[in-house]
Coordinates of C-alpha atoms and ligand atoms in Angstrom, one line a residue:
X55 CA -0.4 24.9 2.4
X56 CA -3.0 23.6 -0.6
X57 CA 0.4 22.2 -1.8
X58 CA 1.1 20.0 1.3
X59 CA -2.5 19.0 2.1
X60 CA -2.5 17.6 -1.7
X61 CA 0.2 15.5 -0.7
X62 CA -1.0 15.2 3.1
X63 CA -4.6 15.1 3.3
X64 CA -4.8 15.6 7.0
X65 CA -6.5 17.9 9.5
X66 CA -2.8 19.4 10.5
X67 CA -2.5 20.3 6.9
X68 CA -6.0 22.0 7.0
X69 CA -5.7 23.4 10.0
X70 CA -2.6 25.4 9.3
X71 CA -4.3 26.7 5.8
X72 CA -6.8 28.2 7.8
X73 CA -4.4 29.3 10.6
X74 CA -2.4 31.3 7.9
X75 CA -5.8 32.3 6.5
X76 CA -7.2 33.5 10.1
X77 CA -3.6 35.0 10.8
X78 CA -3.5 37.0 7.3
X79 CA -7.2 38.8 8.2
X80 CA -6.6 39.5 11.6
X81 CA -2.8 40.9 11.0
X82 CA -3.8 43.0 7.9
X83 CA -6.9 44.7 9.4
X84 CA -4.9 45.4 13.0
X85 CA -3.3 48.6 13.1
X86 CA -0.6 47.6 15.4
X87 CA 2.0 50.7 16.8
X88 CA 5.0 50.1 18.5
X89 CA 6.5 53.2 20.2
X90 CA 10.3 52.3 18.9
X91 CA 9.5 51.6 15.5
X92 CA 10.7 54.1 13.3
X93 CA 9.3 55.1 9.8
X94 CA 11.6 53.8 6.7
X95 CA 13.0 57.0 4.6
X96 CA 10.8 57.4 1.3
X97 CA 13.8 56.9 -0.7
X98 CA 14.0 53.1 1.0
X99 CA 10.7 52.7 1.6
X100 CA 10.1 52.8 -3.0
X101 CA 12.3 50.2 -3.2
X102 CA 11.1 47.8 -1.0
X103 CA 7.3 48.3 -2.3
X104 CA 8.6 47.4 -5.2
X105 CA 10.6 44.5 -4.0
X106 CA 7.4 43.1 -2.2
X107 CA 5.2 43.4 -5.5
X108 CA 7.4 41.9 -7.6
X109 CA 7.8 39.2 -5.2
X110 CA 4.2 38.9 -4.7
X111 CA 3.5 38.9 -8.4
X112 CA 6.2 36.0 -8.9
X113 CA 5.0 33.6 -6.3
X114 CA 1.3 34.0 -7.6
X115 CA 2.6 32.9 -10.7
X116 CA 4.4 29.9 -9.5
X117 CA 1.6 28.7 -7.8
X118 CA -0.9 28.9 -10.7
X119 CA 1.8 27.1 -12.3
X120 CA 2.4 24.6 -10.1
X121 CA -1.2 23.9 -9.3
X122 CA -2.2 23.8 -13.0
X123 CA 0.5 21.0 -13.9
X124 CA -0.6 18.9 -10.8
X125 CA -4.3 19.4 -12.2
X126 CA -3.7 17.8 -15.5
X127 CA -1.0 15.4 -14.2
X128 CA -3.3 13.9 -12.2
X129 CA -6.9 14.5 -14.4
X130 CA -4.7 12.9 -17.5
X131 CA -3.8 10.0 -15.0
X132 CA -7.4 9.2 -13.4
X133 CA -8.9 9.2 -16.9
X134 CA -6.9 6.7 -18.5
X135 CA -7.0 4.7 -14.9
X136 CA -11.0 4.9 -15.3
X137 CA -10.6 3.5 -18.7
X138 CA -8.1 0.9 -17.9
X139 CA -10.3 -2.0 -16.3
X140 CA -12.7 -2.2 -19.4
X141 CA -9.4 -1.9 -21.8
X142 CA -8.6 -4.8 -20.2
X143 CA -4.9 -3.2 -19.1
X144 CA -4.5 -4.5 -15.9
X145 CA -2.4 -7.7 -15.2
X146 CA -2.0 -9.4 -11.8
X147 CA 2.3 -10.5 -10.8
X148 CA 2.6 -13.5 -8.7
X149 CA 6.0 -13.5 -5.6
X150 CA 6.5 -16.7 -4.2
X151 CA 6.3 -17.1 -0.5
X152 CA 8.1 -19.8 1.1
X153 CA 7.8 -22.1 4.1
X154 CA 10.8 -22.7 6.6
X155 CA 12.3 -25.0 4.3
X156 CA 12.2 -23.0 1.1
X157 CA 8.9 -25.0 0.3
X158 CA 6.4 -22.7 -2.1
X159 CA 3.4 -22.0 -0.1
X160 CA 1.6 -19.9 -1.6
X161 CA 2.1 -16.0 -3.9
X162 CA 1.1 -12.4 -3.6
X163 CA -0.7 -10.6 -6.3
X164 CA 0.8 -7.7 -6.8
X165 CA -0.9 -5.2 -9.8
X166 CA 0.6 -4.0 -12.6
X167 CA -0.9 -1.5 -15.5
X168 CA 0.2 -2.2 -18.5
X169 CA 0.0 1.1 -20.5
X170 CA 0.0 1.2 -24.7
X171 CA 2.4 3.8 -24.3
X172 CA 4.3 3.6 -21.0
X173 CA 4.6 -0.4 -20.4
X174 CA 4.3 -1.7 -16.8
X175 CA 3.8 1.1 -15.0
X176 CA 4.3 -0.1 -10.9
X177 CA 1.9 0.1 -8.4
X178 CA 3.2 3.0 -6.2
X179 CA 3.0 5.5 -9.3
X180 CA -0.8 4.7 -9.9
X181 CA -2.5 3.7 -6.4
X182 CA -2.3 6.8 -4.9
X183 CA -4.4 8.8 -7.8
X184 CA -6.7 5.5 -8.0
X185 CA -7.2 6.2 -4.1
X186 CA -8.0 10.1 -4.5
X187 CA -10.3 9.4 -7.8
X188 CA -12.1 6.8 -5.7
X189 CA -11.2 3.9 -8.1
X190 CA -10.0 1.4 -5.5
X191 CA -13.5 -0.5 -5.1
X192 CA -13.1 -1.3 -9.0
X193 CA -10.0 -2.2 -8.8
X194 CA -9.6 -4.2 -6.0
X195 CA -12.9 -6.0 -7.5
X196 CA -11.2 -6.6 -10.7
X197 CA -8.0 -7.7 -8.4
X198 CA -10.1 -10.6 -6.3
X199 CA -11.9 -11.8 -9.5
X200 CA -8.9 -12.4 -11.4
X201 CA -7.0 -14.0 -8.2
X202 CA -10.1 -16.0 -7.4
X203 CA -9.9 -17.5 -11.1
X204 CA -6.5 -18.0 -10.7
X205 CA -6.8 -20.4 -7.8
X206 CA -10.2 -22.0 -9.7
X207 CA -7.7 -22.9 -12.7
X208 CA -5.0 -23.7 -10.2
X209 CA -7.2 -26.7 -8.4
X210 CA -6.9 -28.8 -11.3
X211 CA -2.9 -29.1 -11.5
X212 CA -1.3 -31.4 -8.4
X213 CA 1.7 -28.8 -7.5
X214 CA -0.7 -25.6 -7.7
X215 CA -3.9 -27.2 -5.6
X216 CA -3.3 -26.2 -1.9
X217 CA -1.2 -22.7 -2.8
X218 CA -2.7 -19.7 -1.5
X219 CA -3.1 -16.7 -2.9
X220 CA -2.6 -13.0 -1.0
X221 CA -4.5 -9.9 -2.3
X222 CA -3.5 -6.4 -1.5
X223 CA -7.2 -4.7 -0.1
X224 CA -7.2 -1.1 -0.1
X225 CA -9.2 0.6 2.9
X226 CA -11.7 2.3 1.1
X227 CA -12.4 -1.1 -0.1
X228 CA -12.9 -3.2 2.8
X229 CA -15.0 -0.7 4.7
X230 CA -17.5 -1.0 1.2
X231 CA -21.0 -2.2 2.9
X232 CA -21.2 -5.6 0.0
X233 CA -17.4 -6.1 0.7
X234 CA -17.9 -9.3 2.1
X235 CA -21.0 -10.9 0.2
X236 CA -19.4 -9.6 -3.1
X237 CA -15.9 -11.9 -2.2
X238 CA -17.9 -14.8 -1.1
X239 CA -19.8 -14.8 -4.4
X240 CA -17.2 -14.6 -6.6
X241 CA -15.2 -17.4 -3.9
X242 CA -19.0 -19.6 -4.9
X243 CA -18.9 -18.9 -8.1
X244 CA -15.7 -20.1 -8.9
X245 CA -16.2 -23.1 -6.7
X246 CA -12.9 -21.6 -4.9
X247 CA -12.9 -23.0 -0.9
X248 CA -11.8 -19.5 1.2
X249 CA -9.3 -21.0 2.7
X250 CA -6.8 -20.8 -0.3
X251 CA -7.5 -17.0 -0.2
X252 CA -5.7 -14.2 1.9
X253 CA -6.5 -10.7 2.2
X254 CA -3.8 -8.0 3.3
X255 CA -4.5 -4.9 4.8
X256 CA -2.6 -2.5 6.3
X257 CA -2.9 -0.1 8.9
X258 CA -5.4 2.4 6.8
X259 CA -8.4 0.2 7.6
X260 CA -8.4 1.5 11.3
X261 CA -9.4 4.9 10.3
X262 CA -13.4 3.5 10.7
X263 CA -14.8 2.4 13.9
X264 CA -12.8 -0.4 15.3
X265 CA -16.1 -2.6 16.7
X266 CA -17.4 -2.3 13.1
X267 CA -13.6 -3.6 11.4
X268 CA -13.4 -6.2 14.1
X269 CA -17.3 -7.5 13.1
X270 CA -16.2 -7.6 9.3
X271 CA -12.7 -9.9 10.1
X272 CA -14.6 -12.2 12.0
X273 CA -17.0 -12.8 9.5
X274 CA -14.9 -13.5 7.1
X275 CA -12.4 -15.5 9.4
X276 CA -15.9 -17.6 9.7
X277 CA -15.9 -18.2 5.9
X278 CA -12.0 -19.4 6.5
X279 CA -10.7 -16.3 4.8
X280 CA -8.0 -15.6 6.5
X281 CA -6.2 -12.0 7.3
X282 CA -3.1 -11.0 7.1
X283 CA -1.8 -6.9 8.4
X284 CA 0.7 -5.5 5.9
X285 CA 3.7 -3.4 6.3
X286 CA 4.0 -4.5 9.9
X287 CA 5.7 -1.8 12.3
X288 CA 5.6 0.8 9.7
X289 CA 1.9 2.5 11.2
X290 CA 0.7 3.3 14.2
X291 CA -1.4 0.3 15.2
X292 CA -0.8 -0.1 19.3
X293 CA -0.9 -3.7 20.9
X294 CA -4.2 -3.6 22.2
X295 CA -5.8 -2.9 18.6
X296 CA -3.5 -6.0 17.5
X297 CA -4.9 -8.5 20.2
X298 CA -8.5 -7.3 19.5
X299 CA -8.1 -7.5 15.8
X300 CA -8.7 -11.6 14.1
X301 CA -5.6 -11.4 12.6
X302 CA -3.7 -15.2 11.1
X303 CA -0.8 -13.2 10.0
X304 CA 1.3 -10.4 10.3
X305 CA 4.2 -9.7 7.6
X306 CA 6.9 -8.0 9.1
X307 CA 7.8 -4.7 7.2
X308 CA 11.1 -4.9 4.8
X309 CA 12.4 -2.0 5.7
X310 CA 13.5 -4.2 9.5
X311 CA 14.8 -6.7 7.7
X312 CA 17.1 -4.1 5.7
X313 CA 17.9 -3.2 9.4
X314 CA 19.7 -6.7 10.1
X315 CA 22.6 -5.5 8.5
X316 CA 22.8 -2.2 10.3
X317 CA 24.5 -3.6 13.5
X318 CA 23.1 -5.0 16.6
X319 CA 20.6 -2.1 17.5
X320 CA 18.8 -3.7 13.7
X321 CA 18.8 -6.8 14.9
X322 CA 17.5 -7.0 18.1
X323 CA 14.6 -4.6 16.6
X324 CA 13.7 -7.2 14.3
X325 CA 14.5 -9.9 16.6
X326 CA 11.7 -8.0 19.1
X327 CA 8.9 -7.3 16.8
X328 CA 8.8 -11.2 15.6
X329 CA 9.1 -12.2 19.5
X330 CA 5.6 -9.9 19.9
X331 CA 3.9 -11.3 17.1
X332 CA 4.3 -14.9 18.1
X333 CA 3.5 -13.9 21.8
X334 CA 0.1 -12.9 20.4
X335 CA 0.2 -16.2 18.8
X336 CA 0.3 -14.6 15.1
X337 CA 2.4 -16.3 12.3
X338 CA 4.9 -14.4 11.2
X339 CA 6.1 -13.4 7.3
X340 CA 9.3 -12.4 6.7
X341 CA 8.9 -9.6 3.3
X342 CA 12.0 -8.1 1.3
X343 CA 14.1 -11.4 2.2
X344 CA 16.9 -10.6 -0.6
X345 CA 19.9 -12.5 0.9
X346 CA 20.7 -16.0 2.3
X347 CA 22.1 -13.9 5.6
X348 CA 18.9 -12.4 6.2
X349 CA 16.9 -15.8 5.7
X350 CA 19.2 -16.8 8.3
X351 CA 18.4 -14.6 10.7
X352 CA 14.7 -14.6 9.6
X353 CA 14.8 -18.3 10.5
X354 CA 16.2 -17.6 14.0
X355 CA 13.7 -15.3 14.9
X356 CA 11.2 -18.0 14.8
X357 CA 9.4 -16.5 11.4
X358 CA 7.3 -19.2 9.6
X359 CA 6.7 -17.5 6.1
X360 CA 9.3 -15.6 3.9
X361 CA 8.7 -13.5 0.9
X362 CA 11.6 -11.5 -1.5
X363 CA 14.1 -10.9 -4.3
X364 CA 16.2 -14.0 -2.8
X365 CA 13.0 -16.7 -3.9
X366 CA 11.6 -14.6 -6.6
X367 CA 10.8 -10.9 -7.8
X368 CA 6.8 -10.8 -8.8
X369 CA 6.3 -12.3 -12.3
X370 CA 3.2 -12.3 -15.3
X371 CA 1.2 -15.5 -14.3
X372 CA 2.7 -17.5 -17.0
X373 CA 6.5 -17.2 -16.2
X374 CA 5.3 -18.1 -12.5
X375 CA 3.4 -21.3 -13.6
X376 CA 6.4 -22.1 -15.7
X377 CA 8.8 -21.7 -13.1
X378 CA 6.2 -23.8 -10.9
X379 CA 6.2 -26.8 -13.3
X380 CA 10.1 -26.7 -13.6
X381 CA 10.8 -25.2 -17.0
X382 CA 12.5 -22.2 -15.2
X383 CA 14.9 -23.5 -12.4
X384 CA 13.0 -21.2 -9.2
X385 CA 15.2 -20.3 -5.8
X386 CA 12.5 -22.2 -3.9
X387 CA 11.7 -25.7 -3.7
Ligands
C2E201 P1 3.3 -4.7 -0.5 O1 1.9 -5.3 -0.4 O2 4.1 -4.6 0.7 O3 4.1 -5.6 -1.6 C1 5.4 -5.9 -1.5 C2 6.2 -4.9 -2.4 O4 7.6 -5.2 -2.1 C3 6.0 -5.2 -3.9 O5 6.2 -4.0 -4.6 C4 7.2 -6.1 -4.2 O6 7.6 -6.1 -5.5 C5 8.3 -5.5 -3.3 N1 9.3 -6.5 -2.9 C6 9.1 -7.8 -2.7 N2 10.2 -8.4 -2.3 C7 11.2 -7.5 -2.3 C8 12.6 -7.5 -2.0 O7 13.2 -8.5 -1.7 N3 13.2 -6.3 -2.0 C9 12.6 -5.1 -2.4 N4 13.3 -4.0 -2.4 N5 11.3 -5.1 -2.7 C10 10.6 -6.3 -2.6 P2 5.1 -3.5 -5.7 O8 4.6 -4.7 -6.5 O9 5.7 -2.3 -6.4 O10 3.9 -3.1 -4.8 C11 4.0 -2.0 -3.9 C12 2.8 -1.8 -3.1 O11 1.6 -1.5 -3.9 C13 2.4 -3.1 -2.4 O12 3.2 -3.2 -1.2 C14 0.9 -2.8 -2.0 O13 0.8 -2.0 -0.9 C15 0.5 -2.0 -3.2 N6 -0.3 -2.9 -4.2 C16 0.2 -3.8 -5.1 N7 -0.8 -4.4 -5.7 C17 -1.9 -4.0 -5.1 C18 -3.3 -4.3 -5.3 O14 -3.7 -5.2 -6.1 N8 -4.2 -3.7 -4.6 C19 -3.8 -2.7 -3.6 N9 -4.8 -2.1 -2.9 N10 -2.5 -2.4 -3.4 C20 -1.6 -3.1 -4.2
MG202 MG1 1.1 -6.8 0.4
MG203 MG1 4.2 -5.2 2.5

C-alpha cells in the first residue's frame, strides 16, 4: 500500500492503507467460529506456523529493503536537484514549432539537467522528485528567466524578433500567490512584450478552485500572455471546464497522432478531438508530428501549429540559433 501511494499519491491509495489497517484490527481481535471448520492435526498445523513465520519474516525484510533504497534514491536525487540551480546545471532545449506552411513560428523550452557525472539527464527522470521535494517554484522560476532572456537577446536579430517562446509551468507553480507579478517583472525587466511568451499547462492546475484558475488566466491573457493546455485528451478535463477556461491554444497529445496509423478507428479520434477544439474556437497544435503522412493528415484536420521529430528534436540554444541562421540545413522553412 505505502509502496503504491509513493507512486500514486491519491486518496484511493490511502484509503485502502487504512482499509487493510482497519480490516487487520478488527479480524485479529474477532474470535470468529464456524460450526464446519474443523481443527488442523498438530502434526500439520507445526508446519504451517512455521511456513507463515518464515513468510512473515521474509516479506518484512523486503519491504525494509525496498523502502530503504527508494529513501536514498530519491534523498540522493532531491539533494543534488536542490544544488543544481545555483551550480548553474540546468540548460533550457529549443523544438521548433511550425506554421501550415512549415514556416518557424516559434520553440518550446524544454529542460535538461546536465549532471557532472550522468550528462543530460531528461526531464521525465527528474520532474517527478522536483515535484515531491517541492522544487518546481525554483525551477520553473529559473525556467521563465532564462526563456525571458532568450527572447530579450532574440529582439535584436531580424529572423528571431517575432518567434515565440512556450514554457512548460508546473501546477504547484502557477497556483504560487506572486505567480503572476513575478513573470510580469522579469517580462519588464527584460523589456520582453508578453505577447512573444506562452505558458503550457496541463491538466494538474485544475486540482485548485476553478473561479480562482480562471481569475489568474485572465489576468495574464490581459498582459497578452497567452495560454496554451498541454497533453490534450490525455486528462480528465470535461468540455464545460474547457469553454470556461481563457485558453489561445490547445496541443493535441502525441500519443493521437501515433494513433493515425492505427486504422480508421485512430483517425477519426484525432480527426474529432481537432474538430472540438476549433468548435470552441481554440488553435490547434499538432505535438509528436514525426512523419510527412502524419503532417498530412495533421493539415486536413484543420490544425494550425505543428511540433515533432519530423521539423526538429529539442536542441542546446546554440545549435537552434545556428540552424535558425542557416549554418545547419533545418526541416522547416
Ligand atoms: P511536453 O511539454 O509534452 O513536451 C514534449 C515532449 O515530447 C518533449 O519531451 C519532447 O522531446 C517530446 N517530443 C517532441 N516531439 C516528439 C516526437 O516527434 N516524437 C516523440 N516520441 N517525442 C517527441 P521531453 O523534453 O523529455 O519533456 C517531457 C516532459 O517534461 C514535457 O512534456 C513536459 O511536460 C516536461 N517538461 C519539460 N521541460 C519542462 C519545464 O521546464 N518545466 C516543467 N514544469 N515541465 C517540463
Ligand atoms: Mg509542453
Ligand atoms: Mg505535450
Amino acid at each position: 500500500g505505502y509502496g503504491n501511494f509513493q507512486r500514486d499519491r491519491s486518496q484511493l491509495q490511502l484509503a485502502i492503507i487504512f482499509l487493510s489497517l482497519a480490516g487487520f484490527a478488527v479480524f485479529s481481535s474477532t474470535s470468529l467460529r464456524f460450526d464446519f471448520a474443523l481443527p488442523l492435526p498438530d502434526s500439520v498445523r507445526s508446519i504451517t506456523a512455521w511456513i507463515h513465520v518464515s513468510f512473515l519474516a521474509a516479506l518484512l525484510c523486503v519491504g525494509v529493503i525496498l523502502l530503504q533504497e527508494g529513501m536514498t534514491v530519491d534523498s540522493k536525487l532531491r539533494r543534488e536537484l536542490r544544488s543544481a540551480i545555483p551550480r548553474q546545471q540546468f540548460e533550457l532545449f529549443f523544438q521548433p514549432q511550425v506554421n501550415r506552411d512549415g514556416r518557424l513560428v516559434g520553440a518550446e523550452a524544454l529542460i535538461r539537467w546536465k549532471h557532472p557525472k550522468r550528462g543530460y539527464i531528461q526531464p521525465g527522470h527528474f520532474i517527478p522528485t522536483a515535484e515531491r521535494a517541492g522544487l518546481m517554484a525554483d525551477l520553473g522560476n529559473w525556467v521563465i528567466e532564462n526563456a525571458v532572456k532568450t527572447l530579450a537577446d532574440w529582439t535584436t536579430h531580424e529572423n528571431t524578433r517575432d518567434l515565440v517562446i512556450a514554457v512548460n509551468i508546473s501546477a504547484d507553480h502557477f497556483l504560487k500567490q506572486d505567480f503572476v507579478s513575478r513573470l510580469i517583472d522579469t517580462l519588464n525587466a527584460h523589456q520582453v512584450s508578453p505577447s512573444r511568451l506562452k505558458l503550457e499547462l496541463t491538466e494538474s492546475v485544475f486540482v485548485t478552485e476553478v473561479d480562482e484558475l480562471i481569475g489568474k488566466m485572465k489576468v495574464l491573457q490581459h498582459h497578452g500572455i497567452s495560454i496554451a493546455l498541454d497533453d490534450f485528451g490525455t486528462g480528465y478535463s470535461s468540455l464545460s471546464y474547457l469553454r470556461r477556461l481563457p485558453l489561445q491554444q490547445l496541443k493535441i497529445d502525441r500519443s493521437f497522432v501515433r494513433a493515425i496509423a492505427e486504422g480508421s478507428r485512430g483517425a477519426s479520434l484525432v480527426t474529432r478531438i481537432s474538430q472540438m477544439g476549433q468548435d470552441l474556437g481554440l488553435e490547434m497544435l499538432a505535438e509528436g508530428i514525426e512523419n510527412d503522412e502524419q503532417f498530412q493528415f495533421m493539415l486536413s484536420c484543420g490544425c494550425q501549429s505543428f511540433q515533432g521529430y519530423y521539423f526538429g528534436r529539442p536542441v542546446a540554444l546554440e545549435t537552434f540559433e545556428e540552424r535558425i541562421r542557416g549554418l545547419i540545413k533545418p526541416s522547416y522553412q
